[in-house]
Amino acid sequence: RYSKTPLVKEALRELFHDKYDIEGTGKILKKIRNNEIQINWCDIDKFSKLAIPILDHTARYYSSPSNVDKAILDMIKSRLFKTKHRLVCARCGKWVRVVETNEIKNSLSCPYCKARQITATFYSDYDLPKIIQKKHSGKKISSDEKHKFDRAWKVSSLIENFGKTALIVLSGYGVGADTAARILRNMVDEENLYKQIYEAERQYVMTRGFWDY
Ligand SMILES: [Zn+2]
């Protein structure tokens, strides 16, 4: 769904172009395999002078996403604001509305059952309202449906507590209910929020999305 977006392009460009010398690494691995380069194994109790800057950089790079370009954050922000969601009453499942993140009001309630538990899902998710209605009417739901129902309640509590900010975070690529909860809990300020979303998306693209093309 997002594979053609600038975010993914930027993440892949950064990965292949800035971070890894794929070609050079390949050559070295080949030489090792052909015994042209010999590996000497030794146990040490201190890092060498050569290793320190690498380890230092790695530790710093991964512990703070502070190097993120302002332009990228703005780009992410406008994408998150334009993401469409299907809002559904988590209690009765009858009230459904498709909105963009920027259109949401901070206090929501269901016009049918007056519940304040409004959940959100992908805008193309037509199943969730049916699952909630099924559960509401007392019918048995499958374990897969139960999973989606429980997720819907988690999301509704995030929306109840954090309003629009919750939807902003949930608009992130690959950001599920649990990741969203963590990001919202750790949020310091607006900039930090978008950086956290950026990091979560990057992790997702690197570990999973990348292999799904
Ligand atoms: Zn309702």
mmCIF file with all atom_site columns, C-alpha atoms and ligand atoms in Angstrom:
data_model
loop_
_atom_site.group_PDB
_atom_site.id
_atom_site.type_symbol
_atom_site.label_atom_id
_atom_site.label_alt_id
_atom_site.label_comp_id
_atom_site.label_asym_id
_atom_site.label_entity_id
_atom_site.label_seq_id
_atom_site.pdbx_PDB_ins_code
_atom_site.Cartn_x
_atom_site.Cartn_y
_atom_site.Cartn_z
_atom_site.occupancy
_atom_site.B_iso_or_equiv
_atom_site.pdbx_formal_charge
_atom_site.auth_seq_id
_atom_site.auth_comp_id
_atom_site.auth_asym_id
_atom_site.auth_atom_id
_atom_site.pdbx_PDB_model_num
ATOM   1   C  CA . ARG A 1 1   ? 0.000   0.000   0.000  1.00 0.00 ? 1   ARG A CA 1
ATOM   2   C  CA . TYR A 1 2   ? 2.794   2.425   0.837  1.00 0.00 ? 2   TYR A CA 1
ATOM   3   C  CA . SER A 1 3   ? 5.521   0.820   -1.192 1.00 0.00 ? 3   SER A CA 1
ATOM   4   C  CA . LYS A 1 4   ? 5.673   3.673   -3.711 1.00 0.00 ? 4   LYS A CA 1
ATOM   5   C  CA . THR A 1 5   ? 5.592   6.496   -1.179 1.00 0.00 ? 5   THR A CA 1
ATOM   6   C  CA . PRO A 1 6   ? 8.498   8.904   -0.643 1.00 0.00 ? 6   PRO A CA 1
ATOM   7   C  CA . LEU A 1 7   ? 8.914   7.601   2.905  1.00 0.00 ? 7   LEU A CA 1
ATOM   8   C  CA . VAL A 1 8   ? 9.755   4.099   1.746  1.00 0.00 ? 8   VAL A CA 1
ATOM   9   C  CA . LYS A 1 9   ? 11.962  5.422   -1.041 1.00 0.00 ? 9   LYS A CA 1
ATOM   10  C  CA . GLU A 1 10  ? 13.787  7.581   1.456  1.00 0.00 ? 10  GLU A CA 1
ATOM   11  C  CA . ALA A 1 11  ? 14.204  4.690   3.913  1.00 0.00 ? 11  ALA A CA 1
ATOM   12  C  CA . LEU A 1 12  ? 15.552  2.367   1.218  1.00 0.00 ? 12  LEU A CA 1
ATOM   13  C  CA . ARG A 1 13  ? 17.811  5.036   -0.246 1.00 0.00 ? 13  ARG A CA 1
ATOM   14  C  CA . GLU A 1 14  ? 19.194  5.687   3.210  1.00 0.00 ? 14  GLU A CA 1
ATOM   15  C  CA . LEU A 1 15  ? 19.648  1.987   3.852  1.00 0.00 ? 15  LEU A CA 1
ATOM   16  C  CA . PHE A 1 16  ? 21.407  1.101   0.619  1.00 0.00 ? 16  PHE A CA 1
ATOM   17  C  CA . HIS A 1 17  ? 23.093  4.320   -0.280 1.00 0.00 ? 17  HIS A CA 1
ATOM   18  C  CA . ASP A 1 18  ? 24.147  5.903   2.999  1.00 0.00 ? 18  ASP A CA 1
ATOM   19  C  CA . LYS A 1 19  ? 24.406  2.963   5.342  1.00 0.00 ? 19  LYS A CA 1
ATOM   20  C  CA . TYR A 1 20  ? 25.588  -0.046  3.434  1.00 0.00 ? 20  TYR A CA 1
ATOM   21  C  CA . ASP A 1 21  ? 28.179  -0.532  0.766  1.00 0.00 ? 21  ASP A CA 1
ATOM   22  C  CA . ILE A 1 22  ? 26.385  -3.561  -0.657 1.00 0.00 ? 22  ILE A CA 1
ATOM   23  C  CA . GLU A 1 23  ? 28.745  -4.112  -3.569 1.00 0.00 ? 23  GLU A CA 1
ATOM   24  C  CA . GLY A 1 24  ? 31.914  -3.783  -1.482 1.00 0.00 ? 24  GLY A CA 1
ATOM   25  C  CA . THR A 1 25  ? 30.508  -6.008  1.245  1.00 0.00 ? 25  THR A CA 1
ATOM   26  C  CA . GLY A 1 26  ? 29.647  -8.622  -1.357 1.00 0.00 ? 26  GLY A CA 1
ATOM   27  C  CA . LYS A 1 27  ? 33.215  -8.585  -2.688 1.00 0.00 ? 27  LYS A CA 1
ATOM   28  C  CA . ILE A 1 28  ? 34.674  -9.059  0.768  1.00 0.00 ? 28  ILE A CA 1
ATOM   29  C  CA . LEU A 1 29  ? 32.281  -11.886 1.635  1.00 0.00 ? 29  LEU A CA 1
ATOM   30  C  CA . LYS A 1 30  ? 33.220  -13.605 -1.621 1.00 0.00 ? 30  LYS A CA 1
ATOM   31  C  CA . LYS A 1 31  ? 36.911  -13.284 -0.828 1.00 0.00 ? 31  LYS A CA 1
ATOM   32  C  CA . ILE A 1 32  ? 36.354  -14.728 2.636  1.00 0.00 ? 32  ILE A CA 1
ATOM   33  C  CA . ARG A 1 33  ? 34.453  -17.640 1.099  1.00 0.00 ? 33  ARG A CA 1
ATOM   34  C  CA . ASN A 1 34  ? 37.317  -18.268 -1.360 1.00 0.00 ? 34  ASN A CA 1
ATOM   35  C  CA . ASN A 1 35  ? 39.870  -18.073 1.436  1.00 0.00 ? 35  ASN A CA 1
ATOM   36  C  CA . GLU A 1 36  ? 41.441  -15.008 -0.153 1.00 0.00 ? 36  GLU A CA 1
ATOM   37  C  CA . ILE A 1 37  ? 40.872  -13.187 3.083  1.00 0.00 ? 37  ILE A CA 1
ATOM   38  C  CA . GLN A 1 38  ? 41.696  -15.040 6.234  1.00 0.00 ? 38  GLN A CA 1
ATOM   39  C  CA . ILE A 1 39  ? 39.822  -14.417 9.454  1.00 0.00 ? 39  ILE A CA 1
ATOM   40  C  CA . ASN A 1 40  ? 41.731  -14.430 12.705 1.00 0.00 ? 40  ASN A CA 1
ATOM   41  C  CA . TRP A 1 41  ? 39.580  -14.941 15.752 1.00 0.00 ? 41  TRP A CA 1
ATOM   42  C  CA . CYS A 1 42  ? 40.816  -13.538 19.042 1.00 0.00 ? 42  CYS A CA 1
ATOM   43  C  CA . ASP A 1 43  ? 39.216  -12.949 22.402 1.00 0.00 ? 43  ASP A CA 1
ATOM   44  C  CA . ILE A 1 44  ? 39.769  -9.506  23.870 1.00 0.00 ? 44  ILE A CA 1
ATOM   45  C  CA . ASP A 1 45  ? 38.453  -7.591  26.848 1.00 0.00 ? 45  ASP A CA 1
ATOM   46  C  CA . LYS A 1 46  ? 38.493  -4.141  25.252 1.00 0.00 ? 46  LYS A CA 1
ATOM   47  C  CA . PHE A 1 47  ? 37.215  -2.719  22.011 1.00 0.00 ? 47  PHE A CA 1
ATOM   48  C  CA . SER A 1 48  ? 39.893  -1.698  19.539 1.00 0.00 ? 48  SER A CA 1
ATOM   49  C  CA . LYS A 1 49  ? 40.446  1.910   18.477 1.00 0.00 ? 49  LYS A CA 1
ATOM   50  C  CA . LEU A 1 50  ? 38.874  1.049   15.160 1.00 0.00 ? 50  LEU A CA 1
ATOM   51  C  CA . ALA A 1 51  ? 35.723  -0.442  16.706 1.00 0.00 ? 51  ALA A CA 1
ATOM   52  C  CA . ILE A 1 52  ? 34.971  2.342   19.160 1.00 0.00 ? 52  ILE A CA 1
ATOM   53  C  CA . PRO A 1 53  ? 33.713  4.972   16.700 1.00 0.00 ? 53  PRO A CA 1
ATOM   54  C  CA . ILE A 1 54  ? 31.551  2.383   14.938 1.00 0.00 ? 54  ILE A CA 1
ATOM   55  C  CA . LEU A 1 55  ? 29.982  1.162   18.164 1.00 0.00 ? 55  LEU A CA 1
ATOM   56  C  CA . ASP A 1 56  ? 29.625  4.707   19.395 1.00 0.00 ? 56  ASP A CA 1
ATOM   57  C  CA . HIS A 1 57  ? 27.901  5.819   16.232 1.00 0.00 ? 57  HIS A CA 1
ATOM   58  C  CA . THR A 1 58  ? 25.602  2.801   16.196 1.00 0.00 ? 58  THR A CA 1
ATOM   59  C  CA . ALA A 1 59  ? 24.568  3.257   19.809 1.00 0.00 ? 59  ALA A CA 1
ATOM   60  C  CA . ARG A 1 60  ? 23.934  6.948   19.328 1.00 0.00 ? 60  ARG A CA 1
ATOM   61  C  CA . TYR A 1 61  ? 22.167  6.539   16.031 1.00 0.00 ? 61  TYR A CA 1
ATOM   62  C  CA . TYR A 1 62  ? 19.670  4.006   17.291 1.00 0.00 ? 62  TYR A CA 1
ATOM   63  C  CA . SER A 1 63  ? 18.978  5.556   20.669 1.00 0.00 ? 63  SER A CA 1
ATOM   64  C  CA . SER A 1 64  ? 17.984  8.953   19.329 1.00 0.00 ? 64  SER A CA 1
ATOM   65  C  CA . PRO A 1 65  ? 16.130  9.666   16.138 1.00 0.00 ? 65  PRO A CA 1
ATOM   66  C  CA . SER A 1 66  ? 17.381  13.253  16.311 1.00 0.00 ? 66  SER A CA 1
ATOM   67  C  CA . ASN A 1 67  ? 19.008  13.200  12.896 1.00 0.00 ? 67  ASN A CA 1
ATOM   68  C  CA . VAL A 1 68  ? 15.717  13.158  11.144 1.00 0.00 ? 68  VAL A CA 1
ATOM   69  C  CA . ASP A 1 69  ? 15.400  15.801  8.514  1.00 0.00 ? 69  ASP A CA 1
ATOM   70  C  CA . LYS A 1 70  ? 12.814  18.480  9.181  1.00 0.00 ? 70  LYS A CA 1
ATOM   71  C  CA . ALA A 1 71  ? 11.535  18.174  5.617  1.00 0.00 ? 71  ALA A CA 1
ATOM   72  C  CA . ILE A 1 72  ? 10.866  14.489  6.092  1.00 0.00 ? 72  ILE A CA 1
ATOM   73  C  CA . LEU A 1 73  ? 8.942   15.136  9.293  1.00 0.00 ? 73  LEU A CA 1
ATOM   74  C  CA . ASP A 1 74  ? 6.765   17.697  7.505  1.00 0.00 ? 74  ASP A CA 1
ATOM   75  C  CA . MET A 1 75  ? 6.138   15.231  4.722  1.00 0.00 ? 75  MET A CA 1
ATOM   76  C  CA . ILE A 1 76  ? 5.163   12.538  7.209  1.00 0.00 ? 76  ILE A CA 1
ATOM   77  C  CA . LYS A 1 77  ? 2.925   14.948  9.078  1.00 0.00 ? 77  LYS A CA 1
ATOM   78  C  CA . SER A 1 78  ? 0.934   15.923  6.008  1.00 0.00 ? 78  SER A CA 1
ATOM   79  C  CA . ARG A 1 79  ? 0.551   12.284  5.006  1.00 0.00 ? 79  ARG A CA 1
ATOM   80  C  CA . LEU A 1 80  ? -0.666  11.323  8.501  1.00 0.00 ? 80  LEU A CA 1
ATOM   81  C  CA . PHE A 1 81  ? -3.193  14.169  8.450  1.00 0.00 ? 81  PHE A CA 1
ATOM   82  C  CA . LYS A 1 82  ? -4.611  13.046  5.123  1.00 0.00 ? 82  LYS A CA 1
ATOM   83  C  CA . THR A 1 83  ? -4.899  9.372   6.050  1.00 0.00 ? 83  THR A CA 1
ATOM   84  C  CA . LYS A 1 84  ? -8.454  8.057   5.893  1.00 0.00 ? 84  LYS A CA 1
ATOM   85  C  CA . HIS A 1 85  ? -9.967  6.080   8.726  1.00 0.00 ? 85  HIS A CA 1
ATOM   86  C  CA . ARG A 1 86  ? -13.208 4.262   9.214  1.00 0.00 ? 86  ARG A CA 1
ATOM   87  C  CA . LEU A 1 87  ? -14.599 5.323   12.582 1.00 0.00 ? 87  LEU A CA 1
ATOM   88  C  CA . VAL A 1 88  ? -16.926 2.803   14.191 1.00 0.00 ? 88  VAL A CA 1
ATOM   89  C  CA . CYS A 1 89  ? -18.873 2.796   17.444 1.00 0.00 ? 89  CYS A CA 1
ATOM   90  C  CA . ALA A 1 90  ? -17.067 0.118   19.457 1.00 0.00 ? 90  ALA A CA 1
ATOM   91  C  CA . ARG A 1 91  ? -20.196 -0.640  21.467 1.00 0.00 ? 91  ARG A CA 1
ATOM   92  C  CA . CYS A 1 92  ? -23.038 -1.085  18.961 1.00 0.00 ? 92  CYS A CA 1
ATOM   93  C  CA . GLY A 1 93  ? -21.129 -1.088  15.655 1.00 0.00 ? 93  GLY A CA 1
ATOM   94  C  CA . LYS A 1 94  ? -23.999 0.764   13.975 1.00 0.00 ? 94  LYS A CA 1
ATOM   95  C  CA . TRP A 1 95  ? -22.421 4.186   13.640 1.00 0.00 ? 95  TRP A CA 1
ATOM   96  C  CA . VAL A 1 96  ? -19.744 4.258   10.942 1.00 0.00 ? 96  VAL A CA 1
ATOM   97  C  CA . ARG A 1 97  ? -18.031 7.196   9.322  1.00 0.00 ? 97  ARG A CA 1
ATOM   98  C  CA . VAL A 1 98  ? -15.007 7.615   7.038  1.00 0.00 ? 98  VAL A CA 1
ATOM   99  C  CA . VAL A 1 99  ? -12.874 10.646  7.946  1.00 0.00 ? 99  VAL A CA 1
ATOM   100 C  CA . GLU A 1 100 ? -9.408  12.010  7.338  1.00 0.00 ? 100 GLU A CA 1
ATOM   101 C  CA . THR A 1 101 ? -7.258  12.421  10.450 1.00 0.00 ? 101 THR A CA 1
ATOM   102 C  CA . ASN A 1 102 ? -7.476  16.224  10.293 1.00 0.00 ? 102 ASN A CA 1
ATOM   103 C  CA . GLU A 1 103 ? -11.285 16.158  10.251 1.00 0.00 ? 103 GLU A CA 1
ATOM   104 C  CA . ILE A 1 104 ? -11.787 14.433  13.580 1.00 0.00 ? 104 ILE A CA 1
ATOM   105 C  CA . LYS A 1 105 ? -13.329 16.253  16.532 1.00 0.00 ? 105 LYS A CA 1
ATOM   106 C  CA . ASN A 1 106 ? -11.863 15.675  19.935 1.00 0.00 ? 106 ASN A CA 1
ATOM   107 C  CA . SER A 1 107 ? -15.035 14.470  21.607 1.00 0.00 ? 107 SER A CA 1
ATOM   108 C  CA . LEU A 1 108 ? -16.872 11.758  19.784 1.00 0.00 ? 108 LEU A CA 1
ATOM   109 C  CA . SER A 1 109 ? -19.947 9.775   20.714 1.00 0.00 ? 109 SER A CA 1
ATOM   110 C  CA . CYS A 1 110 ? -22.275 7.383   18.964 1.00 0.00 ? 110 CYS A CA 1
ATOM   111 C  CA . PRO A 1 111 ? -25.589 8.990   17.923 1.00 0.00 ? 111 PRO A CA 1
ATOM   112 C  CA . TYR A 1 112 ? -27.335 5.611   18.228 1.00 0.00 ? 112 TYR A CA 1
ATOM   113 C  CA . CYS A 1 113 ? -26.225 4.248   21.592 1.00 0.00 ? 113 CYS A CA 1
ATOM   114 C  CA . LYS A 1 114 ? -24.524 7.354   23.050 1.00 0.00 ? 114 LYS A CA 1
ATOM   115 C  CA . ALA A 1 115 ? -21.332 5.387   23.739 1.00 0.00 ? 115 ALA A CA 1
ATOM   116 C  CA . ARG A 1 116 ? -18.127 7.433   23.838 1.00 0.00 ? 116 ARG A CA 1
ATOM   117 C  CA . GLN A 1 117 ? -16.052 4.430   22.779 1.00 0.00 ? 117 GLN A CA 1
ATOM   118 C  CA . ILE A 1 118 ? -15.375 5.184   19.143 1.00 0.00 ? 118 ILE A CA 1
ATOM   119 C  CA . THR A 1 119 ? -12.780 3.047   17.430 1.00 0.00 ? 119 THR A CA 1
ATOM   120 C  CA . ALA A 1 120 ? -10.915 3.431   14.151 1.00 0.00 ? 120 ALA A CA 1
ATOM   121 C  CA . THR A 1 121 ? -9.769  1.010   11.496 1.00 0.00 ? 121 THR A CA 1
ATOM   122 C  CA . PHE A 1 122 ? -8.510  1.095   7.889  1.00 0.00 ? 122 PHE A CA 1
ATOM   123 C  CA . TYR A 1 123 ? -11.000 2.970   5.766  1.00 0.00 ? 123 TYR A CA 1
ATOM   124 C  CA . SER A 1 124 ? -11.420 -0.121  3.586  1.00 0.00 ? 124 SER A CA 1
ATOM   125 C  CA . ASP A 1 125 ? -12.246 -2.370  6.553  1.00 0.00 ? 125 ASP A CA 1
ATOM   126 C  CA . TYR A 1 126 ? -15.926 -3.280  6.120  1.00 0.00 ? 126 TYR A CA 1
ATOM   127 C  CA . ASP A 1 127 ? -15.764 -6.234  8.517  1.00 0.00 ? 127 ASP A CA 1
ATOM   128 C  CA . LEU A 1 128 ? -15.209 -4.509  11.848 1.00 0.00 ? 128 LEU A CA 1
ATOM   129 C  CA . PRO A 1 129 ? -18.709 -2.949  12.143 1.00 0.00 ? 129 PRO A CA 1
ATOM   130 C  CA . LYS A 1 130 ? -20.231 -6.373  11.413 1.00 0.00 ? 130 LYS A CA 1
ATOM   131 C  CA . ILE A 1 131 ? -18.045 -8.044  14.062 1.00 0.00 ? 131 ILE A CA 1
ATOM   132 C  CA . ILE A 1 132 ? -19.003 -5.433  16.671 1.00 0.00 ? 132 ILE A CA 1
ATOM   133 C  CA . GLN A 1 133 ? -22.698 -5.725  15.776 1.00 0.00 ? 133 GLN A CA 1
ATOM   134 C  CA . LYS A 1 134 ? -22.478 -9.497  16.022 1.00 0.00 ? 134 LYS A CA 1
ATOM   135 C  CA . LYS A 1 135 ? -20.847 -9.316  19.442 1.00 0.00 ? 135 LYS A CA 1
ATOM   136 C  CA . HIS A 1 136 ? -23.299 -6.617  20.592 1.00 0.00 ? 136 HIS A CA 1
ATOM   137 C  CA . SER A 1 137 ? -26.279 -8.770  19.690 1.00 0.00 ? 137 SER A CA 1
ATOM   138 C  CA . GLY A 1 138 ? -24.862 -11.545 21.883 1.00 0.00 ? 138 GLY A CA 1
ATOM   139 C  CA . LYS A 1 139 ? -23.851 -13.901 19.087 1.00 0.00 ? 139 LYS A CA 1
ATOM   140 C  CA . LYS A 1 140 ? -20.694 -15.997 19.299 1.00 0.00 ? 140 LYS A CA 1
ATOM   141 C  CA . ILE A 1 141 ? -17.636 -14.631 17.496 1.00 0.00 ? 141 ILE A CA 1
ATOM   142 C  CA . SER A 1 142 ? -14.633 -16.580 16.193 1.00 0.00 ? 142 SER A CA 1
ATOM   143 C  CA . SER A 1 143 ? -11.184 -16.173 17.729 1.00 0.00 ? 143 SER A CA 1
ATOM   144 C  CA . ASP A 1 144 ? -10.068 -14.123 14.733 1.00 0.00 ? 144 ASP A CA 1
ATOM   145 C  CA . GLU A 1 145 ? -13.094 -11.863 15.198 1.00 0.00 ? 145 GLU A CA 1
ATOM   146 C  CA . LYS A 1 146 ? -12.372 -11.683 18.923 1.00 0.00 ? 146 LYS A CA 1
ATOM   147 C  CA . HIS A 1 147 ? -8.847  -10.525 18.143 1.00 0.00 ? 147 HIS A CA 1
ATOM   148 C  CA . LYS A 1 148 ? -10.194 -7.710  15.953 1.00 0.00 ? 148 LYS A CA 1
ATOM   149 C  CA . PHE A 1 149 ? -12.853 -6.856  18.529 1.00 0.00 ? 149 PHE A CA 1
ATOM   150 C  CA . ASP A 1 150 ? -10.255 -6.568  21.318 1.00 0.00 ? 150 ASP A CA 1
ATOM   151 C  CA . ARG A 1 151 ? -8.031  -4.427  19.130 1.00 0.00 ? 151 ARG A CA 1
ATOM   152 C  CA . ALA A 1 152 ? -11.017 -2.173  18.408 1.00 0.00 ? 152 ALA A CA 1
ATOM   153 C  CA . TRP A 1 153 ? -11.545 -1.623  22.136 1.00 0.00 ? 153 TRP A CA 1
ATOM   154 C  CA . LYS A 1 154 ? -7.881  -0.833  22.702 1.00 0.00 ? 154 LYS A CA 1
ATOM   155 C  CA . VAL A 1 155 ? -8.016  1.705   19.881 1.00 0.00 ? 155 VAL A CA 1
ATOM   156 C  CA . SER A 1 156 ? -11.225 3.233   21.209 1.00 0.00 ? 156 SER A CA 1
ATOM   157 C  CA . SER A 1 157 ? -9.628  3.843   24.592 1.00 0.00 ? 157 SER A CA 1
ATOM   158 C  CA . LEU A 1 158 ? -6.644  5.517   22.889 1.00 0.00 ? 158 LEU A CA 1
ATOM   159 C  CA . ILE A 1 159 ? -9.039  7.770   20.966 1.00 0.00 ? 159 ILE A CA 1
ATOM   160 C  CA . GLU A 1 160 ? -11.045 8.518   24.100 1.00 0.00 ? 160 GLU A CA 1
ATOM   161 C  CA . ASN A 1 161 ? -7.889  9.511   25.988 1.00 0.00 ? 161 ASN A CA 1
ATOM   162 C  CA . PHE A 1 162 ? -5.820  11.199  23.298 1.00 0.00 ? 162 PHE A CA 1
ATOM   163 C  CA . GLY A 1 163 ? -8.391  12.288  20.700 1.00 0.00 ? 163 GLY A CA 1
ATOM   164 C  CA . LYS A 1 164 ? -7.003  13.388  17.373 1.00 0.00 ? 164 LYS A CA 1
ATOM   165 C  CA . THR A 1 165 ? -3.417  12.700  18.487 1.00 0.00 ? 165 THR A CA 1
ATOM   166 C  CA . ALA A 1 166 ? -4.299  9.005   18.746 1.00 0.00 ? 166 ALA A CA 1
ATOM   167 C  CA . LEU A 1 167 ? -5.536  9.004   15.149 1.00 0.00 ? 167 LEU A CA 1
ATOM   168 C  CA . ILE A 1 168 ? -2.381  10.783  13.999 1.00 0.00 ? 168 ILE A CA 1
ATOM   169 C  CA . VAL A 1 169 ? -0.270  8.014   15.541 1.00 0.00 ? 169 VAL A CA 1
ATOM   170 C  CA . LEU A 1 170 ? -2.523  5.242   14.240 1.00 0.00 ? 170 LEU A CA 1
ATOM   171 C  CA . SER A 1 171 ? -2.128  6.662   10.739 1.00 0.00 ? 171 SER A CA 1
ATOM   172 C  CA . GLY A 1 172 ? 1.506   5.565   10.824 1.00 0.00 ? 172 GLY A CA 1
ATOM   173 C  CA . TYR A 1 173 ? 2.450   2.773   8.475  1.00 0.00 ? 173 TYR A CA 1
ATOM   174 C  CA . GLY A 1 174 ? 2.469   -0.483  10.431 1.00 0.00 ? 174 GLY A CA 1
ATOM   175 C  CA . VAL A 1 175 ? 1.575   1.227   13.722 1.00 0.00 ? 175 VAL A CA 1
ATOM   176 C  CA . GLY A 1 176 ? -0.842  -1.052  15.581 1.00 0.00 ? 176 GLY A CA 1
ATOM   177 C  CA . ALA A 1 177 ? -2.740  -0.471  18.808 1.00 0.00 ? 177 ALA A CA 1
ATOM   178 C  CA . ASP A 1 178 ? 0.133   -1.484  21.087 1.00 0.00 ? 178 ASP A CA 1
ATOM   179 C  CA . THR A 1 179 ? 2.804   0.536   19.298 1.00 0.00 ? 179 THR A CA 1
ATOM   180 C  CA . ALA A 1 180 ? 0.439   3.512   19.227 1.00 0.00 ? 180 ALA A CA 1
ATOM   181 C  CA . ALA A 1 181 ? -0.161  3.194   22.977 1.00 0.00 ? 181 ALA A CA 1
ATOM   182 C  CA . ARG A 1 182 ? 3.594   3.169   23.621 1.00 0.00 ? 182 ARG A CA 1
ATOM   183 C  CA . ILE A 1 183 ? 4.212   6.192   21.410 1.00 0.00 ? 183 ILE A CA 1
ATOM   184 C  CA . LEU A 1 184 ? 1.388   8.170   23.043 1.00 0.00 ? 184 LEU A CA 1
ATOM   185 C  CA . ARG A 1 185 ? 2.659   7.282   26.506 1.00 0.00 ? 185 ARG A CA 1
ATOM   186 C  CA . ASN A 1 186 ? 6.191   8.405   25.669 1.00 0.00 ? 186 ASN A CA 1
ATOM   187 C  CA . MET A 1 187 ? 5.171   11.568  23.857 1.00 0.00 ? 187 MET A CA 1
ATOM   188 C  CA . VAL A 1 188 ? 7.028   14.686  24.993 1.00 0.00 ? 188 VAL A CA 1
ATOM   189 C  CA . ASP A 1 189 ? 6.009   17.273  22.431 1.00 0.00 ? 189 ASP A CA 1
ATOM   190 C  CA . GLU A 1 190 ? 4.724   17.499  18.879 1.00 0.00 ? 190 GLU A CA 1
ATOM   191 C  CA . GLU A 1 191 ? 8.108   17.166  17.182 1.00 0.00 ? 191 GLU A CA 1
ATOM   192 C  CA . ASN A 1 192 ? 8.957   14.192  19.344 1.00 0.00 ? 192 ASN A CA 1
ATOM   193 C  CA . LEU A 1 193 ? 5.640   12.606  18.414 1.00 0.00 ? 193 LEU A CA 1
ATOM   194 C  CA . TYR A 1 194 ? 6.370   12.710  14.686 1.00 0.00 ? 194 TYR A CA 1
ATOM   195 C  CA . LYS A 1 195 ? 9.898   11.441  15.240 1.00 0.00 ? 195 LYS A CA 1
ATOM   196 C  CA . GLN A 1 196 ? 8.567   8.481   17.182 1.00 0.00 ? 196 GLN A CA 1
ATOM   197 C  CA . ILE A 1 197 ? 6.078   7.702   14.404 1.00 0.00 ? 197 ILE A CA 1
ATOM   198 C  CA . TYR A 1 198 ? 8.876   8.026   11.846 1.00 0.00 ? 198 TYR A CA 1
ATOM   199 C  CA . GLU A 1 199 ? 11.022  5.593   13.820 1.00 0.00 ? 199 GLU A CA 1
ATOM   200 C  CA . ALA A 1 200 ? 8.156   3.102   14.167 1.00 0.00 ? 200 ALA A CA 1
ATOM   201 C  CA . GLU A 1 201 ? 7.464   3.262   10.425 1.00 0.00 ? 201 GLU A CA 1
ATOM   202 C  CA . ARG A 1 202 ? 11.124  2.844   9.635  1.00 0.00 ? 202 ARG A CA 1
ATOM   203 C  CA . GLN A 1 203 ? 11.399  -0.201  11.884 1.00 0.00 ? 203 GLN A CA 1
ATOM   204 C  CA . TYR A 1 204 ? 8.342   -1.629  10.169 1.00 0.00 ? 204 TYR A CA 1
ATOM   205 C  CA . VAL A 1 205 ? 9.647   -0.986  6.674  1.00 0.00 ? 205 VAL A CA 1
ATOM   206 C  CA . MET A 1 206 ? 13.078  -2.391  7.526  1.00 0.00 ? 206 MET A CA 1
ATOM   207 C  CA . THR A 1 207 ? 11.894  -5.546  9.237  1.00 0.00 ? 207 THR A CA 1
ATOM   208 C  CA . ARG A 1 208 ? 8.694   -6.428  7.478  1.00 0.00 ? 208 ARG A CA 1
ATOM   209 C  CA . GLY A 1 209 ? 7.357   -4.115  4.817  1.00 0.00 ? 209 GLY A CA 1
ATOM   210 C  CA . PHE A 1 210 ? 10.619  -4.323  2.928  1.00 0.00 ? 210 PHE A CA 1
ATOM   211 C  CA . TRP A 1 211 ? 10.302  -8.049  2.310  1.00 0.00 ? 211 TRP A CA 1
ATOM   212 C  CA . ASP A 1 212 ? 6.672   -7.841  1.224  1.00 0.00 ? 212 ASP A CA 1
ATOM   213 C  CA . TYR A 1 213 ? 7.174   -6.163  -2.126 1.00 0.00 ? 213 TYR A CA 1
HETATM 214 ZN ZN . ZN  B 2 .   ? -23.100 2.988   19.208 1.00 0.00 ? 1   ZN  B ZN 1
#
